[in-house]
Amino acid sequence: MKQQTLTMQDAQNTAKMLSEALPYLQRYEDAVVVVKFGGNAMGDDGAMAEFARDIVLMKQVGLHPVVVHGGGPMINEMLSKLGIKSEFVKGKRVTDKATVEVVEMILSGLVNKRIVQAIMDAGGRAVGISGKDDDLMVCEADDPELGYVGRPVEMNVQVLRDLYSAGIIPVVAPVATGMQDNETFNVNGDTAAGAIAGALRADRLLLLTDVPGVKDEKGEVMTALSPDDIRRMTAEGVISGGMIPKTETALKAIEEGVRAVTILDGRIPNAALLELFTDHGAGSQIRS
Ligand code: X2W
C-alpha cells in the first residue's frame, strides 16, 4: 500500500497540474533552453537542490537545458578574504591579473562543481566545463578600462550539442580564452549565457536573478517588453546598473535568433518551471 501523505484533494490538484502542463510539454519537446543561474539566485543548499530538480525535470520531459552560471557574490567573498579590492563599472567587474585567477578558481572550481553535484543528486547527468573547454567561447578584451573582461567573439557550441544529445546536462562557467596569447578572460555570466543561447539559436533564454524583472519608471515589473522598449528605457536611465548586462544580453540574443528571453527571480520556488510550463509565466519576457 502506498503511504497516504497527501489528501485526495492535494493529489487531484497535482494530477490536474500535470495534465494542464501537457500542451507546454508538447510545445517544448526538443527545445534548447539556456538557463543562466546567477550567484544571487543560488541561495542555500535547499534552493540549489530545487533548481537542480527543475533542470532535471526539464531534461526528463524532453527539453535540452544548458546551464550557464554566475557566482559574483562567491567571487566577492574570496577576494575580500584575500584582501583584493574589487569594483564594478556598468555591471561588470574590473578584473586585473590577480582577480582573474580568483574568478577562474571560484567559477570553474567551486561554483561549477557545486551545481554539477546538485544535478547529479537530483538524478540527472551533468558535466561541468568552462568557456575554455573545446574553445567554446573565445574572447577579446571588452573595454581596456575593465582589464581582463572578455567579450565573446567566436563561439564553438558543438561540444554543448554533443553533451545534450548524449543525455548530459552541460554546466558552463563564464571563463574564456583570449584570441591572442591564450590569456584568461572573466566574462559576465549574462553575457556568456546570451552568447551561448545565440550561437545555439536556443528557443528560450532564462536569466535567473534576484529581482522580479525589468521595472518601469514607476517601479512596476513589466511582464512583456520589446527590444524597442529596452532601448528607450536604457536611454532614459530607467534601466541601469546590474540590469544593463541582462537587457543588453537579451537584445543581442534576440538579434541572433533566440525566440524569447525572460529575466526572472530565481529565488521564487520553481521559477523556471513556472515560466515554461504554466499560463502564469514569471518575470519580464522580451521578444520582438
Ligand atoms: C562576473 C562573473 C560572474 C557573474 C564577476 O566577476 O562577478 C564580470 O562581471 P553573477 O552571479 O551572475 O553576477 N564577471 C565581468 O556574472 O556572476
XYZ file of C-alpha atoms and ligand atoms in Angstrom:
305
model
C 0.000 0.000 0.000
C 1.265 3.478 -0.892
C 1.728 5.664 2.132
C -1.036 8.297 2.274
C 0.827 11.583 2.765
C -1.444 13.697 0.511
C -5.149 14.313 0.897
C -7.287 13.273 -2.073
C -7.723 16.981 -2.887
C -3.947 17.588 -2.949
C -3.431 14.537 -5.105
C -6.117 15.662 -7.545
C -4.539 19.120 -7.756
C -1.171 17.577 -8.566
C -2.706 15.372 -11.263
C -4.604 18.350 -12.729
C -1.428 20.439 -12.783
C 0.424 17.751 -14.694
C -2.442 17.448 -17.142
C -2.508 21.228 -17.694
C 1.203 21.176 -18.446
C 0.699 18.820 -21.416
C 0.430 21.496 -24.168
C 3.606 23.139 -22.862
C 5.435 19.836 -22.691
C 4.424 19.162 -26.295
C 5.405 22.649 -27.414
C 8.854 22.446 -25.874
C 9.795 18.937 -26.961
C 13.467 19.032 -28.059
C 13.648 22.768 -27.332
C 17.047 24.106 -26.309
C 16.668 26.241 -23.172
C 19.694 28.120 -21.881
C 19.317 28.869 -18.174
C 21.578 31.464 -16.571
C 21.804 30.752 -12.855
C 23.122 33.888 -11.178
C 25.096 33.868 -7.950
C 22.395 35.960 -6.298
C 19.753 33.372 -7.202
C 21.733 30.442 -5.783
C 20.942 30.836 -2.118
C 21.385 27.931 0.277
C 21.689 24.195 -0.392
C 17.900 23.840 -0.396
C 17.486 26.442 -3.161
C 20.322 24.828 -5.129
C 18.669 21.399 -4.808
C 15.360 22.815 -6.006
C 16.984 24.481 -9.017
C 18.695 21.187 -9.869
C 15.387 19.281 -9.666
C 13.774 21.753 -12.083
C 16.644 21.333 -14.539
C 16.498 17.535 -14.289
C 12.723 17.659 -14.790
C 13.204 19.741 -17.978
C 15.628 17.139 -19.294
C 13.329 14.301 -18.287
C 10.404 15.725 -20.268
C 12.434 16.153 -23.449
C 13.913 19.656 -23.353
C 17.632 20.297 -23.617
C 18.606 22.581 -20.741
C 22.064 24.169 -20.882
C 23.090 25.796 -17.592
C 25.383 28.845 -17.615
C 26.153 30.118 -14.143
C 27.466 33.183 -12.378
C 28.920 33.432 -8.908
C 29.623 37.138 -8.329
C 28.899 37.013 -4.560
C 31.185 33.975 -4.137
C 33.977 35.778 -6.023
C 33.464 38.844 -3.789
C 33.774 36.702 -0.666
C 37.075 35.147 -1.764
C 38.523 38.459 -2.971
C 37.748 40.033 0.376
C 39.343 37.103 2.251
C 42.465 37.651 0.140
C 42.349 41.420 0.680
C 41.906 42.168 -3.048
C 39.705 45.196 -3.729
C 37.123 44.979 -6.476
C 34.799 47.388 -8.254
C 32.124 47.224 -10.936
C 31.666 49.518 -13.925
C 28.241 49.242 -15.665
C 27.600 45.896 -14.020
C 30.979 44.354 -14.955
C 33.849 43.618 -12.582
C 37.101 45.491 -13.230
C 39.440 42.483 -13.483
C 43.237 42.592 -13.080
C 45.590 39.589 -13.273
C 45.206 38.600 -9.603
C 41.417 38.945 -9.808
C 41.043 36.823 -12.927
C 42.842 33.962 -11.173
C 40.383 34.105 -8.279
C 37.457 34.353 -10.723
C 38.578 31.201 -12.538
C 39.146 29.281 -9.287
C 35.746 30.165 -7.870
C 33.670 29.849 -11.037
C 35.288 26.834 -12.753
C 36.049 25.145 -9.453
C 33.773 25.789 -6.520
C 30.548 27.036 -8.095
C 30.594 24.879 -11.240
C 31.151 21.654 -9.320
C 28.521 22.525 -6.720
C 25.897 22.819 -9.483
C 27.103 19.640 -11.230
C 26.823 17.770 -7.932
C 23.341 19.124 -7.230
C 22.109 17.995 -10.669
C 23.551 14.530 -10.116
C 21.980 14.387 -6.642
C 18.630 15.097 -8.351
C 19.164 12.075 -10.607
C 20.461 13.830 -13.740
C 23.756 13.550 -15.586
C 25.812 16.739 -15.690
C 29.245 17.706 -16.978
C 30.856 20.978 -15.932
C 33.043 22.898 -18.352
C 34.132 26.492 -18.845
C 34.236 28.621 -21.968
C 37.835 27.423 -22.375
C 36.860 23.794 -22.990
C 36.889 22.853 -26.682
C 37.267 26.607 -27.383
C 33.562 27.014 -26.582
C 33.871 30.774 -26.126
C 36.829 32.778 -27.458
C 37.057 36.403 -26.335
C 38.588 39.784 -26.952
C 39.029 42.434 -24.263
C 35.649 44.107 -23.774
C 36.944 47.514 -22.769
C 40.518 48.492 -21.789
C 39.142 50.112 -18.613
C 37.875 46.718 -17.401
C 41.137 44.737 -17.759
C 40.655 41.011 -18.302
C 36.936 41.175 -19.003
C 36.085 39.289 -22.152
C 33.608 39.897 -24.949
C 32.838 36.663 -26.792
C 33.862 36.931 -30.454
C 33.942 33.303 -31.558
C 31.636 30.542 -30.361
C 32.106 26.806 -30.888
C 28.970 25.255 -29.426
C 29.281 21.758 -30.905
C 30.549 20.465 -27.549
C 27.228 21.518 -25.978
C 25.214 19.750 -28.692
C 27.364 16.640 -28.228
C 26.694 16.679 -24.492
C 22.950 17.313 -24.566
C 22.393 14.829 -27.395
C 24.063 12.212 -25.215
C 21.640 12.896 -22.350
C 24.084 15.048 -20.396
C 23.265 18.498 -18.994
C 26.149 20.905 -19.727
C 27.017 23.326 -16.903
C 29.172 26.213 -18.143
C 31.364 28.588 -16.104
C 31.774 32.016 -17.778
C 35.554 31.968 -18.069
C 37.152 32.053 -21.511
C 40.360 32.090 -23.507
C 41.537 35.146 -25.460
C 42.141 35.328 -29.225
C 45.798 36.200 -28.660
C 48.342 34.812 -26.173
C 45.829 32.450 -24.511
C 45.012 34.947 -21.763
C 42.175 34.075 -19.395
C 39.120 36.318 -19.515
C 36.378 36.887 -16.962
C 33.062 37.036 -18.791
C 29.906 38.398 -17.228
C 27.589 35.419 -16.699
C 24.671 37.039 -18.507
C 26.861 37.933 -21.482
C 28.147 34.347 -21.662
C 24.642 32.880 -21.422
C 23.413 35.191 -24.208
C 26.336 34.352 -26.495
C 25.757 30.634 -25.935
C 21.997 30.925 -26.460
C 22.586 32.954 -29.648
C 25.130 30.509 -31.061
C 22.804 27.574 -30.290
C 19.824 29.552 -31.678
C 18.102 28.467 -28.497
C 14.331 28.520 -28.172
C 14.484 30.212 -24.808
C 16.977 32.020 -22.597
C 16.048 32.319 -18.914
C 18.097 34.729 -16.800
C 17.515 33.754 -13.155
C 18.438 36.565 -10.804
C 17.340 38.133 -7.515
C 14.969 40.776 -8.847
C 11.449 40.138 -10.126
C 12.161 41.513 -13.614
C 12.605 44.783 -15.527
C 10.872 47.649 -13.770
C 9.245 50.661 -15.449
C 9.592 54.293 -14.309
C 7.024 53.664 -11.557
C 8.967 50.693 -10.230
C 6.453 48.149 -11.523
C 7.608 44.921 -13.155
C 6.884 44.766 -16.886
C 5.726 41.289 -17.907
C 6.323 41.849 -21.637
C 8.824 44.108 -23.401
C 10.048 44.610 -26.954
C 13.646 45.393 -27.948
C 12.484 48.978 -28.652
C 11.145 49.318 -25.073
C 14.554 48.277 -23.787
C 16.438 50.743 -25.988
C 14.168 53.589 -24.915
C 14.256 52.728 -21.189
C 18.060 52.409 -21.264
C 18.432 55.808 -22.965
C 16.114 57.318 -20.326
C 18.142 55.742 -17.499
C 15.192 53.649 -16.248
C 17.283 50.540 -16.887
C 20.623 50.883 -15.067
C 23.384 49.129 -13.070
C 23.367 45.323 -12.989
C 20.247 45.209 -15.174
C 22.259 46.592 -18.141
C 24.217 43.377 -18.896
C 20.923 41.468 -18.699
C 18.949 43.656 -21.098
C 21.995 44.032 -23.429
C 22.207 40.254 -23.442
C 18.510 39.922 -24.208
C 18.721 42.317 -27.183
C 21.738 40.580 -28.664
C 20.312 37.085 -28.129
C 17.062 38.049 -29.896
C 19.017 39.581 -32.792
C 20.886 36.282 -33.083
C 17.667 34.273 -33.330
C 16.707 33.303 -29.755
C 12.897 33.263 -29.703
C 12.334 34.786 -26.263
C 14.374 35.886 -23.260
C 12.933 36.035 -19.744
C 14.501 37.871 -16.791
C 13.032 36.395 -13.603
C 13.528 35.969 -9.878
C 15.325 32.664 -9.392
C 14.592 32.736 -5.655
C 10.906 32.067 -6.098
C 10.189 28.338 -5.891
C 10.320 26.515 -9.238
C 10.807 29.801 -11.116
C 11.927 28.141 -14.361
C 9.030 25.648 -14.362
C 6.550 28.426 -13.674
C 7.824 30.307 -16.707
C 7.989 27.362 -19.097
C 5.056 25.177 -18.122
C 2.251 27.405 -16.801
C -0.081 30.059 -18.200
C 1.059 32.412 -15.496
C 4.695 32.746 -16.523
C 7.165 34.708 -14.409
C 9.306 37.833 -14.648
C 9.782 40.008 -17.764
C 9.652 38.383 -21.150
C 11.442 40.067 -24.047
C 10.634 39.169 -27.626
C 10.357 41.100 -30.863
C 31.381 38.320 -13.316
C 31.320 36.814 -13.489
C 30.379 36.150 -12.534
C 28.943 36.581 -12.710
C 32.071 38.680 -11.979
O 33.291 38.788 -11.945
O 31.356 38.797 -10.968
C 32.097 40.139 -14.742
O 31.460 40.975 -14.117
P 26.662 36.699 -11.308
O 26.408 35.953 -10.065
O 25.852 36.199 -12.449
O 26.604 38.173 -11.165
N 32.113 38.845 -14.416
C 32.902 40.539 -15.941
O 28.499 37.066 -13.736
O 28.174 36.300 -11.626
